[in-house]
PDB file of C-alpha atoms in Angstrom:
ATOM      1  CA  UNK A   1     -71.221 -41.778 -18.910  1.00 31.00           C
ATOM      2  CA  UNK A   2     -71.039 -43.910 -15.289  1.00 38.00           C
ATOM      3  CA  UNK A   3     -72.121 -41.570 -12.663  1.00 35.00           C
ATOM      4  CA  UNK A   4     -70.527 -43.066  -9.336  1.00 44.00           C
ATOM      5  CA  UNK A   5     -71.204 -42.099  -5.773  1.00 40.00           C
ATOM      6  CA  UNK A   6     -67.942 -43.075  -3.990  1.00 37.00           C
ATOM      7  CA  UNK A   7     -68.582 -43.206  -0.186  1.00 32.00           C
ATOM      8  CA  UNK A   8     -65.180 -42.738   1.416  1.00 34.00           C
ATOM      9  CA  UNK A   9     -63.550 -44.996   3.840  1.00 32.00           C
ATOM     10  CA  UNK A  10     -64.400 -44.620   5.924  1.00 34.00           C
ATOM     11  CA  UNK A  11     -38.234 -38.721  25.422  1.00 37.00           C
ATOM     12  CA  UNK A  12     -39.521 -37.191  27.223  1.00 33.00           C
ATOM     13  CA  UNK A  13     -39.155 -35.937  30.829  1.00 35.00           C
ATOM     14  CA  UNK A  14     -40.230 -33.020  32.845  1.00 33.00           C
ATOM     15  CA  UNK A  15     -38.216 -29.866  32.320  1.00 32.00           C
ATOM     16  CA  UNK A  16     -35.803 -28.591  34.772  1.00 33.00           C
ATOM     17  CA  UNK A  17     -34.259 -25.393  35.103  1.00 32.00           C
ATOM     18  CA  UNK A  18     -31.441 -24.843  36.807  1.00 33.00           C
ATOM     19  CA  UNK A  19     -30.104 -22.818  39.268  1.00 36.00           C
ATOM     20  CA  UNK A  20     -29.282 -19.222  37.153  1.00 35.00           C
ATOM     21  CA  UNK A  21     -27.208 -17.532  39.212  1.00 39.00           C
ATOM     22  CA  UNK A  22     -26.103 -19.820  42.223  1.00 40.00           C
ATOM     23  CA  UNK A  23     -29.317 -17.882  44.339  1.00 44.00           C
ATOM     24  CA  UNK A  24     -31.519 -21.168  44.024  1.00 44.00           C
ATOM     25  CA  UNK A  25     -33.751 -18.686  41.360  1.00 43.00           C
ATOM     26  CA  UNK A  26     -34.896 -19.988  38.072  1.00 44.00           C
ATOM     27  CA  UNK A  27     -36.091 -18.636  35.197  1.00 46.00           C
ATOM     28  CA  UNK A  28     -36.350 -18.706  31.297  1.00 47.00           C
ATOM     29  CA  UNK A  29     -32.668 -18.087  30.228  1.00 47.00           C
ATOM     30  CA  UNK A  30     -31.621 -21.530  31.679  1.00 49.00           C
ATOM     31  CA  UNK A  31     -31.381 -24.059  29.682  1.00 47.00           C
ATOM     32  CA  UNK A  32     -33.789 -27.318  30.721  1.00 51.00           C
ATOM     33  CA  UNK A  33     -32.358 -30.300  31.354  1.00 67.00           C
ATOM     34  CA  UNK A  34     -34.282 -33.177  29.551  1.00 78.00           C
ATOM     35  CA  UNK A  35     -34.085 -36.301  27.237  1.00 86.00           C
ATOM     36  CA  UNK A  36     -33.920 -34.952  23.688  1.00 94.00           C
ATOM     37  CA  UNK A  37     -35.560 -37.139  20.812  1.00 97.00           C
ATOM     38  CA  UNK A  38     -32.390 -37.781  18.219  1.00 97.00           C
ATOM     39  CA  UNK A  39     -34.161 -36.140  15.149  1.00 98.00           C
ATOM     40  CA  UNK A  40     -34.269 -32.262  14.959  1.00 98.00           C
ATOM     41  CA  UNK A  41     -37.050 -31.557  12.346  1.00 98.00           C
ATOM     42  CA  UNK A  42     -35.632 -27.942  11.505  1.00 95.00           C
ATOM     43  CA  UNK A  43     -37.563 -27.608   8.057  1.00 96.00           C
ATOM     44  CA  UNK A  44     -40.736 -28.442   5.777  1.00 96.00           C
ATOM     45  CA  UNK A  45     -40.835 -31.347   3.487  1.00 97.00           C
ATOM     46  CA  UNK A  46     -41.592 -30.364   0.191  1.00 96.00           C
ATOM     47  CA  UNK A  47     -43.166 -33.578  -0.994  1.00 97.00           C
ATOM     48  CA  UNK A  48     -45.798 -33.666   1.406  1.00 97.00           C
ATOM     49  CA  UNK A  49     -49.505 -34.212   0.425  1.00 96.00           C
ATOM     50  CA  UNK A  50     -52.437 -34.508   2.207  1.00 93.00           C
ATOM     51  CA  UNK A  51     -55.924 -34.753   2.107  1.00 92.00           C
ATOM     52  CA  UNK A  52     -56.592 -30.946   0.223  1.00 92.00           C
ATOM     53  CA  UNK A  53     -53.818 -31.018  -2.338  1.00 94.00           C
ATOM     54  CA  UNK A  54     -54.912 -31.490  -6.044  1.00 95.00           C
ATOM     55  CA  UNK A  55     -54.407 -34.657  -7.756  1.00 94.00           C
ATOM     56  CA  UNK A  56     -51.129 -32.189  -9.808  1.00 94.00           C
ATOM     57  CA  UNK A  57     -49.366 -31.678  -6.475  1.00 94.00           C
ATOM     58  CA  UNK A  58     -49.511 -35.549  -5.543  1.00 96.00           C
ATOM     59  CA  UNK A  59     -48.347 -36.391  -9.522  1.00 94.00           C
ATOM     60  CA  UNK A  60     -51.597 -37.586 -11.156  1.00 94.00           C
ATOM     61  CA  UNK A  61     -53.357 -36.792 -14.215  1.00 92.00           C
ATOM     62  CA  UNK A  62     -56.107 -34.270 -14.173  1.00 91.00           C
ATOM     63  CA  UNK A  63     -59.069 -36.610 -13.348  1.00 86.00           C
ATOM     64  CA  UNK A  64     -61.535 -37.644 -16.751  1.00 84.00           C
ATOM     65  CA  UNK A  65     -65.073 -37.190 -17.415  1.00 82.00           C
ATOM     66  CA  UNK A  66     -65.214 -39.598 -19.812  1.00 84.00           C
ATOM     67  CA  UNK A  67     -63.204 -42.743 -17.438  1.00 88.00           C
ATOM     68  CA  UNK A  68     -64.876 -45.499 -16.855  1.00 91.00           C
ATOM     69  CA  UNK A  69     -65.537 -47.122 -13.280  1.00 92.00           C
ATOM     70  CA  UNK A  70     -62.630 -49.055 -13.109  1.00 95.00           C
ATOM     71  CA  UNK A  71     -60.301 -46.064 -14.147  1.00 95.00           C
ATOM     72  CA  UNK A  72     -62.292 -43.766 -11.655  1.00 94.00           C
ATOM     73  CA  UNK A  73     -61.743 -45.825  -9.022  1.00 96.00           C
ATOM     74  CA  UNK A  74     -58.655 -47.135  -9.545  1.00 97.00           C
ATOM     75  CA  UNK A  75     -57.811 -43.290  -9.627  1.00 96.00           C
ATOM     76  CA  UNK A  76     -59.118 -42.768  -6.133  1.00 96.00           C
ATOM     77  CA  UNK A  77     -57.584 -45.582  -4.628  1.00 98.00           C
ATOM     78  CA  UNK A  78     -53.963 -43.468  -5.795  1.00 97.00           C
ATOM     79  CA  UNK A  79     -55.352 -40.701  -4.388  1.00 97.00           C
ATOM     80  CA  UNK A  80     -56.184 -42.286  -1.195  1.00 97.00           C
ATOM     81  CA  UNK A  81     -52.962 -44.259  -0.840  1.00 97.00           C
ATOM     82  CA  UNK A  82     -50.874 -41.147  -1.467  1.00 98.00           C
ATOM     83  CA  UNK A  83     -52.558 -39.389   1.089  1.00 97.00           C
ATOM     84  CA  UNK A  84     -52.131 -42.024   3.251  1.00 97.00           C
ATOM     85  CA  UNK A  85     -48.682 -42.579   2.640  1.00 97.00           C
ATOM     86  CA  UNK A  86     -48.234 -38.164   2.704  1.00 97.00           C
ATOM     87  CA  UNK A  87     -45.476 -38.397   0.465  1.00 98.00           C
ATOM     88  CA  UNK A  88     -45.511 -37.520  -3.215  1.00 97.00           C
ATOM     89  CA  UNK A  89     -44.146 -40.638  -4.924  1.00 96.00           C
ATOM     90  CA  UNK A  90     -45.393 -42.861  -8.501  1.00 95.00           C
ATOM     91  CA  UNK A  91     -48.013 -45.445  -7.808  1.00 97.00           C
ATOM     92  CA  UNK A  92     -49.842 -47.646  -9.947  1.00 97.00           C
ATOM     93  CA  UNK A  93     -52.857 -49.701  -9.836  1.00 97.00           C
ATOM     94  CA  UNK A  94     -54.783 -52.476 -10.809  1.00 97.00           C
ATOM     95  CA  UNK A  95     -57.970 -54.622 -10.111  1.00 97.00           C
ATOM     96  CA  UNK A  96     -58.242 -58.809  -9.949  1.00 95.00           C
ATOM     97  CA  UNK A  97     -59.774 -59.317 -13.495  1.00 94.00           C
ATOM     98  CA  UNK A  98     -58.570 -56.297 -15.332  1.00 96.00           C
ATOM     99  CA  UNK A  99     -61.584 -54.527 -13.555  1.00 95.00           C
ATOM    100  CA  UNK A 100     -64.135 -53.420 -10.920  1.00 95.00           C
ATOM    101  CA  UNK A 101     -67.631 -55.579 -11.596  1.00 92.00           C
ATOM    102  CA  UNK A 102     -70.757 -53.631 -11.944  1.00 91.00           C
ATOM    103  CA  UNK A 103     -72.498 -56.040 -10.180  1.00 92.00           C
ATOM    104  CA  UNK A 104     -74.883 -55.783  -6.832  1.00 94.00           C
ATOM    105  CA  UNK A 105     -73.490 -57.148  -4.403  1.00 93.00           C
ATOM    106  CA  UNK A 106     -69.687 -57.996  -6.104  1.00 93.00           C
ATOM    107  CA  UNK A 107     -66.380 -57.294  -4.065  1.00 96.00           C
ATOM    108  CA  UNK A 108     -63.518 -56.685  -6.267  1.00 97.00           C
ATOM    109  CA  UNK A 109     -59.848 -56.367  -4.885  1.00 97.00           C
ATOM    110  CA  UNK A 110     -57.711 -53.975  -6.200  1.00 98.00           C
ATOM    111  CA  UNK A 111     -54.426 -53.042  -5.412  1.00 98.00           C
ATOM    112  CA  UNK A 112     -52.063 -50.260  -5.479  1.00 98.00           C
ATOM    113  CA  UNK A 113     -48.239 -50.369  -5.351  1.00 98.00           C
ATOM    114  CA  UNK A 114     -46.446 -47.614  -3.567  1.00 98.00           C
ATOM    115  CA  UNK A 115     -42.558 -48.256  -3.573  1.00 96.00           C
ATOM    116  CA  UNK A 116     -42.699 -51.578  -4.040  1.00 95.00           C
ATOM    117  CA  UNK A 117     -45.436 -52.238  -0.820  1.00 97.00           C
ATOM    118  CA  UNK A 118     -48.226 -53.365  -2.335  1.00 97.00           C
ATOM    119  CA  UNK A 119     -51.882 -52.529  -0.643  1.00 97.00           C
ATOM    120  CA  UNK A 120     -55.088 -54.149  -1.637  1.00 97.00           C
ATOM    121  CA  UNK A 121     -58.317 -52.446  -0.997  1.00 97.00           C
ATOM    122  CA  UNK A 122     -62.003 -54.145  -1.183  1.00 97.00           C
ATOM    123  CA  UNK A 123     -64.503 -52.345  -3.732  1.00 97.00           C
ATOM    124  CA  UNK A 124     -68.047 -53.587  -2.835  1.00 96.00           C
ATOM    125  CA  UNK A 125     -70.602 -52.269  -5.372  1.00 96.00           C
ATOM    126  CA  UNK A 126     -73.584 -51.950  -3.551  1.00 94.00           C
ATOM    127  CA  UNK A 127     -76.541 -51.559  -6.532  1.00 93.00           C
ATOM    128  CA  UNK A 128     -76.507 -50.666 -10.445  1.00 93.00           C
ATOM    129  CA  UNK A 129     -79.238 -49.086 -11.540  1.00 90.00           C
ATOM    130  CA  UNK A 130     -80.224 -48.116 -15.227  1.00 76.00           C
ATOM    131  CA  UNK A 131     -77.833 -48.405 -18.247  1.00 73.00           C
ATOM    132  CA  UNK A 132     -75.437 -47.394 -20.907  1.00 69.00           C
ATOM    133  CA  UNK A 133     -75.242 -43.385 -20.281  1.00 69.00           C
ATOM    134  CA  UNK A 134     -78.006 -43.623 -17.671  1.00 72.00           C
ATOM    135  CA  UNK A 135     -76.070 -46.157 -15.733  1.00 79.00           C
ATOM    136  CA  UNK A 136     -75.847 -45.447 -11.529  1.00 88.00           C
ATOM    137  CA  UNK A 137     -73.008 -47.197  -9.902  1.00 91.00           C
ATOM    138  CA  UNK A 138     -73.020 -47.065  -6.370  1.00 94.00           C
ATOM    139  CA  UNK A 139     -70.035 -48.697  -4.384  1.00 95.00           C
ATOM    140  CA  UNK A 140     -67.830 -48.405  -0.936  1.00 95.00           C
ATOM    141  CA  UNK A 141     -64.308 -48.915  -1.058  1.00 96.00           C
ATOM    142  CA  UNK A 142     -62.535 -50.208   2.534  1.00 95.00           C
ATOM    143  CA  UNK A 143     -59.127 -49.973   3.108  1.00 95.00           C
ATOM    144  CA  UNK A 144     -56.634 -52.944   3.940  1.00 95.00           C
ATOM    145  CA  UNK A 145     -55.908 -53.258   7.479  1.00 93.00           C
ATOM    146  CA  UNK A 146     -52.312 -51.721   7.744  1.00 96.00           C
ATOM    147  CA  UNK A 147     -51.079 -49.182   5.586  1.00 97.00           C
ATOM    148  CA  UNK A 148     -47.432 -46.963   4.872  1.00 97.00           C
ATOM    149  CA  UNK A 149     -45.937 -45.348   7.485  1.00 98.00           C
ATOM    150  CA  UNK A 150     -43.040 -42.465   6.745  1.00 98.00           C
ATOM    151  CA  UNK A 151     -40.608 -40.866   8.644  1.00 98.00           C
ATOM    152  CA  UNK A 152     -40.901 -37.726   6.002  1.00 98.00           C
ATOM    153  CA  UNK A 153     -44.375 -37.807   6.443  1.00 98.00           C
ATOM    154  CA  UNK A 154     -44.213 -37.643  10.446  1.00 98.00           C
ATOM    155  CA  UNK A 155     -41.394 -35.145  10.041  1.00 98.00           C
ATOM    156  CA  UNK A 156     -42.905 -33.105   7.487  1.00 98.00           C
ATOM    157  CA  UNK A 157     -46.415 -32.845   9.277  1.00 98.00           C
ATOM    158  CA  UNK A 158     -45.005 -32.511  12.497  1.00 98.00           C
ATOM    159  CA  UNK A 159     -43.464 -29.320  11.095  1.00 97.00           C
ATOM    160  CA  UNK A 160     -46.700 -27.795   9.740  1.00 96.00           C
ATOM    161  CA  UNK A 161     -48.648 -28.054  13.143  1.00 95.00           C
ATOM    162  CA  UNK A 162     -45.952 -26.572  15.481  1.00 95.00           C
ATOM    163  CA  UNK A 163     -43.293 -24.765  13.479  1.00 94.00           C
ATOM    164  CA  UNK A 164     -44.654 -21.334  13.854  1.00 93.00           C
ATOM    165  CA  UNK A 165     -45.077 -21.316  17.525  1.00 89.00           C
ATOM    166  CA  UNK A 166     -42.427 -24.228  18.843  1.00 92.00           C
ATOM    167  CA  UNK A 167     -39.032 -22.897  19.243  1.00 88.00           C
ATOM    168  CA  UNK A 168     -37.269 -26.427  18.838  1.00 95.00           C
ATOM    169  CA  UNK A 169     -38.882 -29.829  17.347  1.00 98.00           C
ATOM    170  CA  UNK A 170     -37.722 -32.963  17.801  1.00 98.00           C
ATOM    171  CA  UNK A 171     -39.140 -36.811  16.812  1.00 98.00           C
ATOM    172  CA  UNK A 172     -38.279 -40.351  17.103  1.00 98.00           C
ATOM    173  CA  UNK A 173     -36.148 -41.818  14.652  1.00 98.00           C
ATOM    174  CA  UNK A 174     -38.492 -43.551  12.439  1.00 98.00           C
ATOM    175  CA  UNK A 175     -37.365 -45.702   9.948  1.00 97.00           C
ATOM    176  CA  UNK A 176     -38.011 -44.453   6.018  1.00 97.00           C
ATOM    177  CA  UNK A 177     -41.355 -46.824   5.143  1.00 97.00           C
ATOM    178  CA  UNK A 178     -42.473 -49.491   7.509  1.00 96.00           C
ATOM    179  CA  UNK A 179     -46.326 -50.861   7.899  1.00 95.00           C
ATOM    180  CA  UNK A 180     -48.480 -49.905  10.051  1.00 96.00           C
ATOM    181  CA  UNK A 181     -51.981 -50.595  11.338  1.00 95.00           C
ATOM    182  CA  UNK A 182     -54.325 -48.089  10.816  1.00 94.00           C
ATOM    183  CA  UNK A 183     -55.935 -47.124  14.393  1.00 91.00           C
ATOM    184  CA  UNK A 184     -53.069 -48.064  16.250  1.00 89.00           C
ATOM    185  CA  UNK A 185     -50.661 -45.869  18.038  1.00 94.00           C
ATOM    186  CA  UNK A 186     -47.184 -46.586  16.015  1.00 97.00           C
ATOM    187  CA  UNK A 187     -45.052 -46.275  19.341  1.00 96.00           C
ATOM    188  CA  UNK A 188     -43.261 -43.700  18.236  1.00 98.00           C
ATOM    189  CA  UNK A 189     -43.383 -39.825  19.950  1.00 98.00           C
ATOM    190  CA  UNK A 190     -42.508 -36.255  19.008  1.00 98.00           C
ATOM    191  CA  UNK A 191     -41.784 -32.922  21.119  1.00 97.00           C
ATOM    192  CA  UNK A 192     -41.998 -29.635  21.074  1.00 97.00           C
ATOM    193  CA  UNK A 193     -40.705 -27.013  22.988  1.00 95.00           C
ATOM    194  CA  UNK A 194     -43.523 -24.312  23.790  1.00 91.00           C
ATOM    195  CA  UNK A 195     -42.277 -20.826  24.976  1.00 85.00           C
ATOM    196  CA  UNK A 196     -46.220 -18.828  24.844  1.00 82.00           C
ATOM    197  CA  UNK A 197     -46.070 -19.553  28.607  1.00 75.00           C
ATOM    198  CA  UNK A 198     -44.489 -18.065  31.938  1.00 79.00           C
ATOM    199  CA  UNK A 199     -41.331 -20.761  31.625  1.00 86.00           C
ATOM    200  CA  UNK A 200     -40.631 -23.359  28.649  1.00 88.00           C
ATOM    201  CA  UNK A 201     -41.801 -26.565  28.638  1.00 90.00           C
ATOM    202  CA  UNK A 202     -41.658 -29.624  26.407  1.00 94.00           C
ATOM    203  CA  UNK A 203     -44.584 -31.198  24.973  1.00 95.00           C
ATOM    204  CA  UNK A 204     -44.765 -34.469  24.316  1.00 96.00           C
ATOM    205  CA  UNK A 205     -47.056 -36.348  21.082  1.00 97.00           C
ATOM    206  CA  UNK A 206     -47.538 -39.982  20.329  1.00 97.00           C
ATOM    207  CA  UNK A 207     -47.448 -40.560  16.499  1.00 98.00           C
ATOM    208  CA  UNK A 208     -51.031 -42.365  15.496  1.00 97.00           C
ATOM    209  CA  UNK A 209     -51.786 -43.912  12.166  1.00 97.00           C
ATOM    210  CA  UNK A 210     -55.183 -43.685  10.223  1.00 95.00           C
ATOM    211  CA  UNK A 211     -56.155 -43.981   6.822  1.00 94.00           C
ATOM    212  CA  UNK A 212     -55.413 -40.088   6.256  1.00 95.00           C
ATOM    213  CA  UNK A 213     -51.783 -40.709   7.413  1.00 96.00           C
ATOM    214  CA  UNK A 214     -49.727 -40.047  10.488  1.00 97.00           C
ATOM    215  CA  UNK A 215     -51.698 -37.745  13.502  1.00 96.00           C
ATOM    216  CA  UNK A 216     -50.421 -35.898  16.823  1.00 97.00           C
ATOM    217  CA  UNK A 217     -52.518 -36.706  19.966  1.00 97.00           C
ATOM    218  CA  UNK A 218     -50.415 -34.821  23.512  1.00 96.00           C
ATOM    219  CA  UNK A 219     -49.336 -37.152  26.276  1.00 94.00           C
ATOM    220  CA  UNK A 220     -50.898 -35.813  29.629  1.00 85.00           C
TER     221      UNK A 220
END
């Protein structure tokens, strides 16, 4: 049995309160005045996955003991992708070849298909040592350089993070699957309206991509 040590991969305004009784006073009860993203995210996605749900909750089969190296990682590279993506959906896989080379020093490109988008990722094995049931595989697996982008998954996270404390969230509209590069920041926001302090105010979040999916950073 191939023992394998995988090393993983690595708008918008200023709120404004009107006048609530003609005095020149403010306060809570009015309503701000400010430029609403379109899409009201008002509940959680149910197909969401992420980085801690089993390999059941994303759809996969219960991972095998016995596989060999190409099923294992072929296996993680669904997981991966599906995080990535964040959205519960079939995927398949397969490696140039039929298979991943035990060979020091090999590269072999394998790709997954996610909905049709097809993403390749490098598997470098880095040394082999021993063999048959005593066999050590060691190998890296790096990501392509752009990966899925989904509105659900935006949406859905979004949700998670803020729903329990935001009284209203709102996003860009984002269209249903585009690519994206990972690192980048996608150009798209979200906002939140936070009511823990003395008055309202709406907080604004660029969307960034990464190989874990879509992340929140707040715009000062």
């Amino acid at each position: 049995m191939a023992v394998l040590l995988c090393l993983a991969i690595a708008g918008i305004g200023v709120a404004v309160w009107s006048d609530s009784e003609g005095d020149g006073g403010t306060g809570p009860s009015a309503a701000p005045t400010i430029r609403k993203l379109p899409v009201i995210v008002d509940s959680e996605e149910p197909e969401l996955v992420d980085i801690g749900s089993e390999r059941s909750e994303m759809g996969l089969p219960p991972a095998s003991g016995d596989a060999s190296l190409t099923e294992r990682v072929l296996g993680e590279l669904q997981e991966k992708t599906l995080v990535m993506a964040g959205i519960r959906s079939e995927v398949s896989a397969g490696c140039e070849g039929g298979q991943v080379t035990p060979k020091p020093g090999h590269k072999t490109l394998c790709t997954v298909t996610y909905q049709g988008a097809k993403l390749t990722w490098d598997v470098w094995v880095s040394d082999v040592s021993g063999s048959g049931p005593a066999q050590f595989i060691w190998y890296d697996v790096y990501p392509p350089d752009s990966g899925l982008l989904l509105a659900k998954a935006v949406y859905g996270r979004f949700w998670n993070q803020h729903h329990q404390t935001a009284k209203e969230l709102r996003c860009d509209r984002i269209p249903a699957l585009r690519t994206a590069k990972f690192g980048d920041d996608t150009g798209y926001e979200c906002q939140y309206l936070d009511t823990d302090g003395d008055e309202p105010r709406w907080v604004r979040e660029k969307v960034l991509f990464d190989t874990g999916g879509p992340v929140f950073q707040e715009i000062d």
